[in-house]
Coordinates of C-alpha atoms in Angstrom, one line a residue:
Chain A
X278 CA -10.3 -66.0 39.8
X279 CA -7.5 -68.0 41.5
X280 CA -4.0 -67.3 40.5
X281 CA -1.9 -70.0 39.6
X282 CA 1.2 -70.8 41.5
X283 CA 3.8 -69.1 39.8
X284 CA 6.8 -71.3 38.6
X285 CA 10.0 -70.2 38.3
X286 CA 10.8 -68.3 34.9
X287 CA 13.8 -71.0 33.9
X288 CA 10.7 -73.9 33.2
X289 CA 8.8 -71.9 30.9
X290 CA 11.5 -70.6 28.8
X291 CA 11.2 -72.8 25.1
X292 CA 8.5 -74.4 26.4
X293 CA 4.9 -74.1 25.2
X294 CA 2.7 -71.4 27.0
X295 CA -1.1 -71.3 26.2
X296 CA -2.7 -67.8 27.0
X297 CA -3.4 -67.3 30.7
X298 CA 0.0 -68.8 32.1
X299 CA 1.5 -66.5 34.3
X300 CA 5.6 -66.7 32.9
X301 CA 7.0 -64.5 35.2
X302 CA 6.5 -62.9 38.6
X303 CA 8.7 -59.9 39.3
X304 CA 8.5 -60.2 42.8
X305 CA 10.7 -63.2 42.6
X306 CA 13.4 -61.8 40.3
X307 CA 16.7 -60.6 40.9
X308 CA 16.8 -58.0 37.8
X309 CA 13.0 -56.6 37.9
X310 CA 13.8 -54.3 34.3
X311 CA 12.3 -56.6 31.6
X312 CA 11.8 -55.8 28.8
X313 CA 8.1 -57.6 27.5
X314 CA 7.8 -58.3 23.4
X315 CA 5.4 -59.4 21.7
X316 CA 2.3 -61.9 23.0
X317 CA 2.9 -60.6 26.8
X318 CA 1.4 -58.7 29.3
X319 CA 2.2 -57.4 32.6
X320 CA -0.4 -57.2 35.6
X321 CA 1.2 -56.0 38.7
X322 CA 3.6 -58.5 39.3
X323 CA 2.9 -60.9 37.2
X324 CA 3.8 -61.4 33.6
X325 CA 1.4 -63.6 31.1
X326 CA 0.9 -65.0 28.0
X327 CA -1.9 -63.7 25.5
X328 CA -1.0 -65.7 23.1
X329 CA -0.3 -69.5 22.8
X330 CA 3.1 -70.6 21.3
X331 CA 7.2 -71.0 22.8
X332 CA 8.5 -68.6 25.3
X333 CA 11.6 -66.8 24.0
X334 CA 14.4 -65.5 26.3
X335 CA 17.7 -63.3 24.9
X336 CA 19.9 -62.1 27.1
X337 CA 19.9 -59.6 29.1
X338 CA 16.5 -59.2 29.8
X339 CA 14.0 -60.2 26.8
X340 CA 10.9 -62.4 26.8
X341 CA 8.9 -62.9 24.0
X342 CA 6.2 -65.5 22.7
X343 CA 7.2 -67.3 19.5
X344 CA 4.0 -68.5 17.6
X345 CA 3.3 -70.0 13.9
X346 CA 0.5 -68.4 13.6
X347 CA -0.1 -66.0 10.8
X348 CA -2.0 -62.4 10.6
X349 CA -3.8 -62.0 7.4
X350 CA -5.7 -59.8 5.5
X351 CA -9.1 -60.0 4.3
X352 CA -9.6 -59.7 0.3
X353 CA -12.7 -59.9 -1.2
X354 CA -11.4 -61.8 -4.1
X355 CA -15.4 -62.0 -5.9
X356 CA -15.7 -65.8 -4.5
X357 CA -18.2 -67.6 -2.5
X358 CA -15.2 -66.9 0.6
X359 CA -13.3 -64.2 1.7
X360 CA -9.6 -64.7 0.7
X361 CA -6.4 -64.5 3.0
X362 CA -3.3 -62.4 2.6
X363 CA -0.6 -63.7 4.8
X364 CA 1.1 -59.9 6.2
X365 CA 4.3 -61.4 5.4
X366 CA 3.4 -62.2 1.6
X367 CA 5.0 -59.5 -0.2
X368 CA 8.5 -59.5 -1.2
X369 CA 11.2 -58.2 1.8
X370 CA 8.1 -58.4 4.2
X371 CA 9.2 -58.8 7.8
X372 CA 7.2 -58.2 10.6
X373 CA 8.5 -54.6 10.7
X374 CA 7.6 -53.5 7.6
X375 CA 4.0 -54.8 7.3
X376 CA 2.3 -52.5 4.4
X377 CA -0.5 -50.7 5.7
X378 CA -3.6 -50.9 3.2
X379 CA -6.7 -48.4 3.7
X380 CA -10.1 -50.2 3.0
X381 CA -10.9 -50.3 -0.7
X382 CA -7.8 -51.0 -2.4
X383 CA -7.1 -52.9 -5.6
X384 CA -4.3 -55.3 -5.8
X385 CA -3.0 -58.0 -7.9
X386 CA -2.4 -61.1 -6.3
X387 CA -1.6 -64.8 -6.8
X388 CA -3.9 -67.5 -5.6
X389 CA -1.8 -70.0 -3.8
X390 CA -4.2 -72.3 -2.6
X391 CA -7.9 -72.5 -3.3
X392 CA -9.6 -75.5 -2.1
X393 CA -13.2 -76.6 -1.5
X394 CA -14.6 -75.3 1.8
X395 CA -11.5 -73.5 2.8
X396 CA -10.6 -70.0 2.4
X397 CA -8.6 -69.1 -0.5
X398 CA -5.1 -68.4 0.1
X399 CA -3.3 -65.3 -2.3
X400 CA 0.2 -63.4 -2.3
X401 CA 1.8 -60.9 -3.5
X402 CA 4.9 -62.6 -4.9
X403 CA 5.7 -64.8 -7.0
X404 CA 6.5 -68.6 -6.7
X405 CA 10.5 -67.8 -5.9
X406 CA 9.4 -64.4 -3.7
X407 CA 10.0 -61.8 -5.9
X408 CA 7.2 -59.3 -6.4
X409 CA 6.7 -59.5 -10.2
X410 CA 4.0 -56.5 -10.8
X411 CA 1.8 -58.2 -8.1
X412 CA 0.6 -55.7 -5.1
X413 CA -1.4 -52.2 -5.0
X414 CA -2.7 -50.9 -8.3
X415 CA -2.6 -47.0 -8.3
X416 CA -5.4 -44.8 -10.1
X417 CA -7.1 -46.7 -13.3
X418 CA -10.2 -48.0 -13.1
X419 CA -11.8 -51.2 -12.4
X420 CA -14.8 -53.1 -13.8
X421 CA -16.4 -56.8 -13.2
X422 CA -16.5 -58.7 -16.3
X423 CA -17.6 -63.2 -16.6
X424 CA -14.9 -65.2 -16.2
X425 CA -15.5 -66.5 -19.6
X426 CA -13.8 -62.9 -21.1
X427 CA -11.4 -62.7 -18.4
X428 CA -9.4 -66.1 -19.9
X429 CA -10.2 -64.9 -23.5
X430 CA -8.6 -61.6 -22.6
X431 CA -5.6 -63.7 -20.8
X432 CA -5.2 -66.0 -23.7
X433 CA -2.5 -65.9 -25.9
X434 CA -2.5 -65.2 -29.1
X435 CA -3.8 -61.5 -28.2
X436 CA -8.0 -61.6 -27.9
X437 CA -9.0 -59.5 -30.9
X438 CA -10.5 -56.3 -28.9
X439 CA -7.0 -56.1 -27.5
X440 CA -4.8 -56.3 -30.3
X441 CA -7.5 -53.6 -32.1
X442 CA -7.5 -51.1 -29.1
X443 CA -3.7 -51.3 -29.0
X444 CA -3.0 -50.3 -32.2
X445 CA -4.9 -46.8 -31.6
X446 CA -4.4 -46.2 -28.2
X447 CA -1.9 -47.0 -25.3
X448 CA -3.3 -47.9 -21.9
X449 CA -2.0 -50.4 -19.1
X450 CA -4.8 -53.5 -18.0
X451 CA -4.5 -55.9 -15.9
X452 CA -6.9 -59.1 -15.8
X453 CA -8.0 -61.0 -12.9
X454 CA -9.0 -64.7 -13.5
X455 CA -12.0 -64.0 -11.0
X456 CA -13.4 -61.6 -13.8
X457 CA -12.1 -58.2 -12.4
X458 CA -10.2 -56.0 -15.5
X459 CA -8.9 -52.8 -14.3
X460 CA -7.4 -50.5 -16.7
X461 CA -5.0 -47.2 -16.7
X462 CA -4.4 -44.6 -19.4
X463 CA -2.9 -41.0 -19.5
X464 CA -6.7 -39.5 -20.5
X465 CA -9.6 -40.4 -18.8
X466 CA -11.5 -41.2 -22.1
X467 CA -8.9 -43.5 -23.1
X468 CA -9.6 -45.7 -20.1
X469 CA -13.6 -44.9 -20.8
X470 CA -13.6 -46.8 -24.3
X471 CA -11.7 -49.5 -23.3
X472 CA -13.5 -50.5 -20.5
X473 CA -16.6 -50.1 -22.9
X474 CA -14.7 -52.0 -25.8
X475 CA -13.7 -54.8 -23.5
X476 CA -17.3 -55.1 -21.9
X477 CA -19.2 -55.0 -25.0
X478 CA -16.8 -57.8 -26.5
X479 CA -18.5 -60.3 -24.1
X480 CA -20.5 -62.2 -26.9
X481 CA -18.9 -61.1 -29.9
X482 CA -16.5 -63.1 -32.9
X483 CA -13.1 -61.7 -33.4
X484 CA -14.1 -60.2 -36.5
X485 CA -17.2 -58.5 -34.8
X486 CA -14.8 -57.3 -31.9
X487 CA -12.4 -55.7 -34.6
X488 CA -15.7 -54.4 -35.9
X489 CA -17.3 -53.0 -32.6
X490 CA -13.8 -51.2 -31.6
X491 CA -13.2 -49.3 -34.9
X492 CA -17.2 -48.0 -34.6
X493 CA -16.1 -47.0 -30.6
X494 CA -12.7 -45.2 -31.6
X495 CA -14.7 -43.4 -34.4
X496 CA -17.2 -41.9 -32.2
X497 CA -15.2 -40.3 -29.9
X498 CA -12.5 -38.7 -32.8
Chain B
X42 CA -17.6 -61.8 10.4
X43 CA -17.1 -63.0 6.9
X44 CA -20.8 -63.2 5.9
X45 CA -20.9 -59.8 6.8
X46 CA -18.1 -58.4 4.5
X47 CA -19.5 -60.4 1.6
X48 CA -23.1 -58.4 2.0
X49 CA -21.1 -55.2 2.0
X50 CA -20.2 -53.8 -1.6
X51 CA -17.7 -51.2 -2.2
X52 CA -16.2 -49.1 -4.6
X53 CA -12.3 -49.3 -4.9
X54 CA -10.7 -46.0 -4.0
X55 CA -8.9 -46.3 -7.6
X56 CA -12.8 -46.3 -8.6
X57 CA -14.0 -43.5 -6.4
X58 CA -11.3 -40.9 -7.8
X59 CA -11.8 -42.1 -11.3
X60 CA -15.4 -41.5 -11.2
X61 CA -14.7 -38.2 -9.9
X62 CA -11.4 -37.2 -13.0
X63 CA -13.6 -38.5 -15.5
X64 CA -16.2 -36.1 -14.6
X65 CA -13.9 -32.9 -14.4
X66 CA -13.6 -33.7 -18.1
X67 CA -17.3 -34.2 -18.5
X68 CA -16.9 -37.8 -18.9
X69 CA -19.0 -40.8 -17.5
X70 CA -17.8 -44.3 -17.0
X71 CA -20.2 -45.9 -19.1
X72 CA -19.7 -43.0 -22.1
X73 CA -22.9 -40.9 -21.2
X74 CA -22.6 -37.3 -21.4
X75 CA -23.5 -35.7 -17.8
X76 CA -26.8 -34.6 -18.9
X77 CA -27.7 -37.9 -20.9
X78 CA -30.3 -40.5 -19.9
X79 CA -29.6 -44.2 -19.9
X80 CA -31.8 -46.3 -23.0
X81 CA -35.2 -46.6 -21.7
X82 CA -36.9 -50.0 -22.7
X83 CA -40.9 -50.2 -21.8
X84 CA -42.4 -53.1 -21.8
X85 CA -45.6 -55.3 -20.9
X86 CA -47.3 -57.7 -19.9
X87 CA -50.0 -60.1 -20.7
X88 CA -52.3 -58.8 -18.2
X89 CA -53.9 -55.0 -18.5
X90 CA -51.8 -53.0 -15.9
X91 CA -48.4 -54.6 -15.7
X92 CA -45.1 -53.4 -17.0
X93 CA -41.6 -53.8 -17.5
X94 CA -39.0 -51.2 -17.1
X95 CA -35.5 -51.2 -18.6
X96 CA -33.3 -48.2 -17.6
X97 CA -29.7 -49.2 -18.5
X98 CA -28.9 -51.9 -16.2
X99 CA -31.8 -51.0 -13.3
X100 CA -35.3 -53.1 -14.3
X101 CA -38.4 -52.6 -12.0
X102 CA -41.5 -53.9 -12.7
X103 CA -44.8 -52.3 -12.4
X104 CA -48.1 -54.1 -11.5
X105 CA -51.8 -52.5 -11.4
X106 CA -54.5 -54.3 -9.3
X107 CA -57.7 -52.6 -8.0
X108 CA -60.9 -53.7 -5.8
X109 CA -63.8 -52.5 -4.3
X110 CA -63.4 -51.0 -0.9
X111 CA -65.6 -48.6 1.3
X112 CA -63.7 -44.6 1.0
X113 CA -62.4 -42.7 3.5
X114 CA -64.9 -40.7 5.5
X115 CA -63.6 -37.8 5.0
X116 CA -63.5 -38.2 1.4
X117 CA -66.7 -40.3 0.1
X118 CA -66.4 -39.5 -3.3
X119 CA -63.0 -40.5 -4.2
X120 CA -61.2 -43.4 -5.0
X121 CA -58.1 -44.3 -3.5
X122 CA -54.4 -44.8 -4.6
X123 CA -51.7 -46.3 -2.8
X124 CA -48.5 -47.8 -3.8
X125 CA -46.3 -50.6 -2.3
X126 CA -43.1 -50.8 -3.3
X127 CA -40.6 -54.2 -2.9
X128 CA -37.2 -54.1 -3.2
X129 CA -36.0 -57.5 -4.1
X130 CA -33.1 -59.7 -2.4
X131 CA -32.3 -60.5 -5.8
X132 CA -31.9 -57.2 -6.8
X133 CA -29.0 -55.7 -4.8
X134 CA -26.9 -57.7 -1.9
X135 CA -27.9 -54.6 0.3
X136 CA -31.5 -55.2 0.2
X137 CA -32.8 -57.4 2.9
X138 CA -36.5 -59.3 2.5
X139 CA -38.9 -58.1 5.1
X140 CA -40.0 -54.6 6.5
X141 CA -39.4 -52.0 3.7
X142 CA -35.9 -50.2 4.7
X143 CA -35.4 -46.3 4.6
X144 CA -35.1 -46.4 0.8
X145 CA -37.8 -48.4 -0.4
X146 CA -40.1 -45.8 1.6
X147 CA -38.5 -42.9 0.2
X148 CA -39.2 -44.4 -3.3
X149 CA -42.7 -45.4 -2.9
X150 CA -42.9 -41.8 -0.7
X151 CA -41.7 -40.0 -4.0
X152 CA -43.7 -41.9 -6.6
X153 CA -46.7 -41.5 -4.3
X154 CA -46.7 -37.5 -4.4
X155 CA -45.7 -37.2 -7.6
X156 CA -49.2 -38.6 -9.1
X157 CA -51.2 -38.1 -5.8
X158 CA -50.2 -33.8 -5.2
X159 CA -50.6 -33.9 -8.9
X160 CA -53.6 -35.2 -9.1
X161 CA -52.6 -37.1 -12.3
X162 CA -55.1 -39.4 -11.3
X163 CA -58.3 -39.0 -11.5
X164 CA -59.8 -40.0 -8.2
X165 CA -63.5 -38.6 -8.6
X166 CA -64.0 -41.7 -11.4
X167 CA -63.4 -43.8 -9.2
X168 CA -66.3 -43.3 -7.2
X169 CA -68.8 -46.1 -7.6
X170 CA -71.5 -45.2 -4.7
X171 CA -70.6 -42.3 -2.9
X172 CA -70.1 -43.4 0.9
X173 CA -70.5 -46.9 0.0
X174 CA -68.3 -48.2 -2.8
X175 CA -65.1 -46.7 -4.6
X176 CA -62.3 -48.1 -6.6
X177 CA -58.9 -48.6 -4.1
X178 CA -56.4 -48.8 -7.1
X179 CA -53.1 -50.6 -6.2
X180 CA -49.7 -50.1 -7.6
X181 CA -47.4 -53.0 -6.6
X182 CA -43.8 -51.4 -8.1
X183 CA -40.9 -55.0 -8.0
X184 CA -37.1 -54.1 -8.0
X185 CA -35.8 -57.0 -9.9
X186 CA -32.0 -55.3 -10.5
X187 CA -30.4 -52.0 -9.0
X188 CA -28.3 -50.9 -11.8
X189 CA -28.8 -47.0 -10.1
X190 CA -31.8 -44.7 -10.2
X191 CA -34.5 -46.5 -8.9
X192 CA -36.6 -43.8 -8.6
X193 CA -37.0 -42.6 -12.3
X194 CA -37.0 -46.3 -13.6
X195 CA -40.2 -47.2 -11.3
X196 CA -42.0 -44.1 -12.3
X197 CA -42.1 -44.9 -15.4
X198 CA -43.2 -48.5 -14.3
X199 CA -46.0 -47.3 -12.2
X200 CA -46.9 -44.7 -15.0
X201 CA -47.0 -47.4 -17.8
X202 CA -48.8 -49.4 -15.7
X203 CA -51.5 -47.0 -15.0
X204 CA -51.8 -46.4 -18.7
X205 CA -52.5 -49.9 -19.3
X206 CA -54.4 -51.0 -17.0
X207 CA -58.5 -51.5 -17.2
X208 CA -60.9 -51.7 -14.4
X209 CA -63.7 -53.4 -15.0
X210 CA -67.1 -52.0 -15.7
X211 CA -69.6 -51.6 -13.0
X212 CA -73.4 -50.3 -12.6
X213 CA -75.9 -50.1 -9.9
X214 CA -78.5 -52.7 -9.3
X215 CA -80.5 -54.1 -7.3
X216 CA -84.1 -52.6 -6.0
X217 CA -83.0 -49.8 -4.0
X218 CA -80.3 -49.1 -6.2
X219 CA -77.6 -49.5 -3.6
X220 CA -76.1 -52.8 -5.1
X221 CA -73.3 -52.8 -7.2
X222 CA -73.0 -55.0 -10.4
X223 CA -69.0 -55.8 -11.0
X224 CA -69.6 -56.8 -14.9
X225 CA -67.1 -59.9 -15.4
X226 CA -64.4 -58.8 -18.4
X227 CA -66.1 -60.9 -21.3
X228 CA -69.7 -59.4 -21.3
X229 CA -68.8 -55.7 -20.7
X230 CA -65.3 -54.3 -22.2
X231 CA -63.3 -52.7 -18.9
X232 CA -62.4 -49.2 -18.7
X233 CA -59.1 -47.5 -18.4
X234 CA -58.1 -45.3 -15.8
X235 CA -58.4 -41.8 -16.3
X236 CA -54.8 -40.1 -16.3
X237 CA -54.9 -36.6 -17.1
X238 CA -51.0 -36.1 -17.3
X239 CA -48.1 -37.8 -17.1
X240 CA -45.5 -36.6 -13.7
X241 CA -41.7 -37.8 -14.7
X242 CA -39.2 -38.2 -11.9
X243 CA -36.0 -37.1 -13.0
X244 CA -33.1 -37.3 -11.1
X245 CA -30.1 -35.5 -10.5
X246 CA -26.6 -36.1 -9.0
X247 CA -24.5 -33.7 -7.2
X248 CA -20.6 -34.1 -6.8
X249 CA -18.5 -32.0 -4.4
X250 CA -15.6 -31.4 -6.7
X251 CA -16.7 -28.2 -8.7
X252 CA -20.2 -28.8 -8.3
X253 CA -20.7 -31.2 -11.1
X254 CA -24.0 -32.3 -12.0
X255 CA -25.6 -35.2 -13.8
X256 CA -28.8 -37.0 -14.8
X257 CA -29.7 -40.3 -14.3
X258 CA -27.1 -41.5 -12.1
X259 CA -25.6 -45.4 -12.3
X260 CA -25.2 -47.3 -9.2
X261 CA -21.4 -46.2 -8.7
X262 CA -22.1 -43.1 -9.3
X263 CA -24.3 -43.4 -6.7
X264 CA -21.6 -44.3 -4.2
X265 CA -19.3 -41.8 -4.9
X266 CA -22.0 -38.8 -5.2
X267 CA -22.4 -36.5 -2.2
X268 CA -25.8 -35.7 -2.9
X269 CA -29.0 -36.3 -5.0
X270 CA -32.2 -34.7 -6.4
X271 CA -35.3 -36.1 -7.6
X272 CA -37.7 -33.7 -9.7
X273 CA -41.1 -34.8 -10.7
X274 CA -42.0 -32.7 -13.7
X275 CA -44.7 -33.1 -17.0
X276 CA -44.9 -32.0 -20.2
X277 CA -45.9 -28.9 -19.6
X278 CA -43.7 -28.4 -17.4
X279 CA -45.4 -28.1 -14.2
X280 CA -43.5 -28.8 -10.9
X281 CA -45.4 -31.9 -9.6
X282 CA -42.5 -32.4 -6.8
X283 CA -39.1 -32.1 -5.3
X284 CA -37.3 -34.3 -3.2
X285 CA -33.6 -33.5 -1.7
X286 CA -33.4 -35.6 1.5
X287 CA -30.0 -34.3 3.3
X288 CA -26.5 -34.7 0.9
X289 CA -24.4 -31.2 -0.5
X290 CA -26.2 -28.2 0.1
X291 CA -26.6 -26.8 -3.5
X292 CA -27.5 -23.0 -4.5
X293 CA -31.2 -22.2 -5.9
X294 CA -29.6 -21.3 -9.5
X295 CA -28.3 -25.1 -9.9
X296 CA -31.8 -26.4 -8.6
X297 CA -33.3 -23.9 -11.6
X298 CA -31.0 -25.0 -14.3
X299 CA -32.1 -29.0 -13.1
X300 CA -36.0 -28.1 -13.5
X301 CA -35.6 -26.6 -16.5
X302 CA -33.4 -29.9 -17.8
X303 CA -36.3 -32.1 -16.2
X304 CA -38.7 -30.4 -18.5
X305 CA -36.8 -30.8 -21.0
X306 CA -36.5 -34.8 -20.5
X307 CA -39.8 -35.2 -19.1
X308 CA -40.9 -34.4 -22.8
X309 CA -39.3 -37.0 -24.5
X310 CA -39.9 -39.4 -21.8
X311 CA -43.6 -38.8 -21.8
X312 CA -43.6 -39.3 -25.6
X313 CA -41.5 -42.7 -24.9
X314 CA -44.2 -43.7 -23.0
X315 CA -47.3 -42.8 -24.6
X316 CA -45.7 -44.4 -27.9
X317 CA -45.1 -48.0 -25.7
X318 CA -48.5 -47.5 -24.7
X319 CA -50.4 -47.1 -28.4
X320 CA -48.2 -50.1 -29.6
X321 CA -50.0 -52.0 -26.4
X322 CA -53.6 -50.6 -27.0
X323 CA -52.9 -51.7 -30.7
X324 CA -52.0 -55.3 -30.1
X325 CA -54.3 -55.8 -27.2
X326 CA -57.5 -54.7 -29.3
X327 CA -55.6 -57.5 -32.2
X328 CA -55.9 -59.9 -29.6
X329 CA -59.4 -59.2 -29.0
X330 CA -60.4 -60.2 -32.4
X331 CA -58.7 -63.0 -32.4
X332 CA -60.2 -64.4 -29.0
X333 CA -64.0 -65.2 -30.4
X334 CA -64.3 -67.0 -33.6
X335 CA -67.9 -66.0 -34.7
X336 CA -67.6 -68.4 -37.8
X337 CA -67.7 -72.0 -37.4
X338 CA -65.5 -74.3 -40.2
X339 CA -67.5 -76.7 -42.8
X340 CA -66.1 -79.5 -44.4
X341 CA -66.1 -78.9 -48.3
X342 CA -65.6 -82.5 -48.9
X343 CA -68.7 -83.3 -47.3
X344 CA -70.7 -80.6 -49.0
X345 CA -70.0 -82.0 -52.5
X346 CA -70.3 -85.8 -51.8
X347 CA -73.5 -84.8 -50.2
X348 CA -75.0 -82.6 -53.3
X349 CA -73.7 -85.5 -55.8
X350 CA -76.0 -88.2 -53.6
X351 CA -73.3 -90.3 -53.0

């Protein structure tokens, strides 16, 4: 492969690079400590872009590749297309604190954008950046449900099976418009009949959910 | 990359250690005690020989067809049995159409031993002409949903199937007597199989954390469990087989203590059946009746204007 000439490092600094372009040759340089951040790699002599974006210079000795582009993670958000989480989308994120997430976590997000043939874009904060309960959910349990009981369960006034389950019993749920419930409760039975309660409630009337939920709560005093 | 992911289920791991809590306190996610079975709804068809299974969530559907083939030389006086299992796209995102995977063999391999080794069925009626013509009975078991424990769920397919099903009458014909007659369905009634016991699969669950045990595991159960166990048991509670491919090694006292709580299902499982299966024969023979009218309807009107002369 033939090796571009290598220009001198002044024309390429704030100036776009594309991967491939060697930046820098160390050969040439007066001061040959450099320190290399990020989208940069050294072969030999020669210094090159990986990725494609504005080459950054700080005194005394820093080069670095300034890009738009974003890293994301992939959340199976129960659509026809996987959904992206910018790294940055959680409140403080820089790129120095990017959370680490082990495959199989549940988290709350907002849907930002969601448009027709393109992936669907989420967060973690809110519209003004602060986190507002979105993010990991720890222990509970989560189960699918239509998207039909997931609204009635978001509506307000309280959806019957709620309001009956919270008089006798405390738990924690959260409800996902994409028809994913997970629930949380100090005993594991607790979080047992509500799931239950919440999935029979499907096709029931108010006054058969009230009905349904006292028949539950019986059979397990 | 993406098409991939969306083919791939998985638990949450909020899921996984919930499964695993609940069942410290003896406690299943859908409110079954550990050594409960799922409701079991048995249905059939219009034809003899197919059914309908309902186990919880999981439905498989069971269909008998048989034909007249030439035996096996080594056997001339048997019939033959086989059974073909399909485990539907539409059943599971896993399952892929084509070439049977690892699972759907197991099943069918399972299923297959329990009546076979058994010999529930009874092979020597089918023999029509000894060396010449036998009855190759086919069991064609559907996976139309995976809601967990396929295995149990299409046993009992295959076993209502069997129950149902009527080959149809044959005799020998013909001036050397070497030709077979295959009576159509309307002149001669057909026969049912001869089934001489009912083998139930049964099927355990195994979970790492202080050996746990259940019956009749649900599909996430089935991802978090680190090993399984199918029995095949009757009634009477003969061992028909076992099956524990790989998972947790368990200690022979646990595999007692599970085929003595087969037995104990099998019973009312068999019972399940057999009743489904009356409620069938009942209707069926109702239907019968109904399917030639021997008496042909007069017009009354007629009649009297007639007799008056007018």
């Amino acid at each position: 492969m033939e090796q571009k000439q290598s220009n001198s490092p002044a024309s390429f600094i704030d100036s776009t690079v594309v991967p491939g372009d060697v930046v820098l040759d160390l050969s040439s340089m007066t001061n040959q400590t450099v320190k290399l951040g990020g989208g940069l790699r050294q072969d030999c002599d020669a210094i090159s872009a990986m990725k494609a974006g504005t080459l950054r210079f700080s005194k005394p000795n820093k080069y670095w590749v300034e890009s738009s582009q974003k890293r994301n993670f992939l959340i199976d958000v129960k659509g026809p297309a996987v959904g992206f989480l910018p790294v940055l989308a959680f409140e403080g994120g820089t790129r120095r604190n990017i959370p680490k997430f082990e495959v199989g976590t549940l988290l709350y997000l907002r849907v930002v954008k969601a448009n027709f043939g393109m992936n669907p874009e989420l967060s973690c904060t809110d519209a003004g950046g602060k986190a507002a309960e979105f993010g990991p959910l720890k222990d509970g349990y989560m189960f699918e449900t239509s998207t039909g009981l997931s609204r009635k369960l978001l509506s307000s006034p309280t959806c019957p099976v709620l309001e009956a389950l919270g008089k006798k019993l405390s738990f924690e749920i959260a409800v996902g418009l994409n028809g994913r419930v997970w629930v949380n409760a100090a005993s594991p039975d607790t979080i047992v009949v509500v799931a239950n309660a919440i999935m029979n409630s499907e096709s029931l009337s108010g006054a058969q959910q009230i009905i349904m939920v006292e028949h539950l709560l019986k059979s397990i005093q | 990359m993406e098409g991939r992911l969306a083919n791939s289920w998985r638990l949450t791991v909020n899921d996984k250690n919930f499964i695993k809590t609940a069942l410290l306190s003896e406690i299943r996610i859908d409110g079954r005690k550990p050594y409960e079975y799922r409701k079991i709804a048995i249905k059939f068809g219009r034809e003899d020989g197919s059914s309908e299974v309902q186990l919880g969530q999981t439905h498989v559907m069971g269909i008998v067809t048989a034909q007249l083939v030439q035996p096996y030389r080594d056997r001339p006086k048997e019939g033959i049995l086989s059974i073909y299992t399909e485990f539907s796209p539409m059943a599971d995102p896993s399952f892929e159409p084509g070439r049977p995977g690892e699972l759907a063999v197991e099943l069918g391999r399972i299923i297959d031993r329990g009546l076979r080794e058994s010999r529930s069925v009874d092979t020597e009626s089918l023999c029509v002409l000894a060396g010449k013509f036998v009855w190759a009975i086919r069991i064609d078991l559907h996976i139309l949903d995976n809601g967990g424990n396929l295995v149990d769920a299409a046993n009992i397919a295959a076993l209502a199937a069997l129950l149902t099903f009527r080959r149809p009458e044959c005799s020998l014909g013909g001036e050397d007597g070497q030709e077979v007659i295959v009576h159509p369905p309307e002149i001669r009634e057909p026969l049912p199989l001869t089934v001489h016991h009912l083998p139930i699969a049964i099927t355990f669950g195994f979970f790492s954390n202080e050996s746990i045990l259940v019956i009749d595991p649900t599909h996430n159960e089935e991802a978090v469990m680190s090993g399984r166990m199918t029995t095949t048991v009757n009634a009477n509670g003969d061992i028909c087989a076992i099956q524990k491919a790989g998972g947790e090694g368990v200690p022979q006292r646990v595999i007692m203590q599970c085929l003595q709580l087969a037995t104990a299902k099998a019973v009312g499982i068999t019972k399940q059946i057999k009743e489904a299966v009356e409620v069938y024969n009942t209707e069926r023979a109702l239907r019968k009746i109904k399917r030639h009218p021997t008496s042909t309807s007069v017009n009354v009107r007629e009649k009297q204007n007639q007799s008056i002369g007018k």
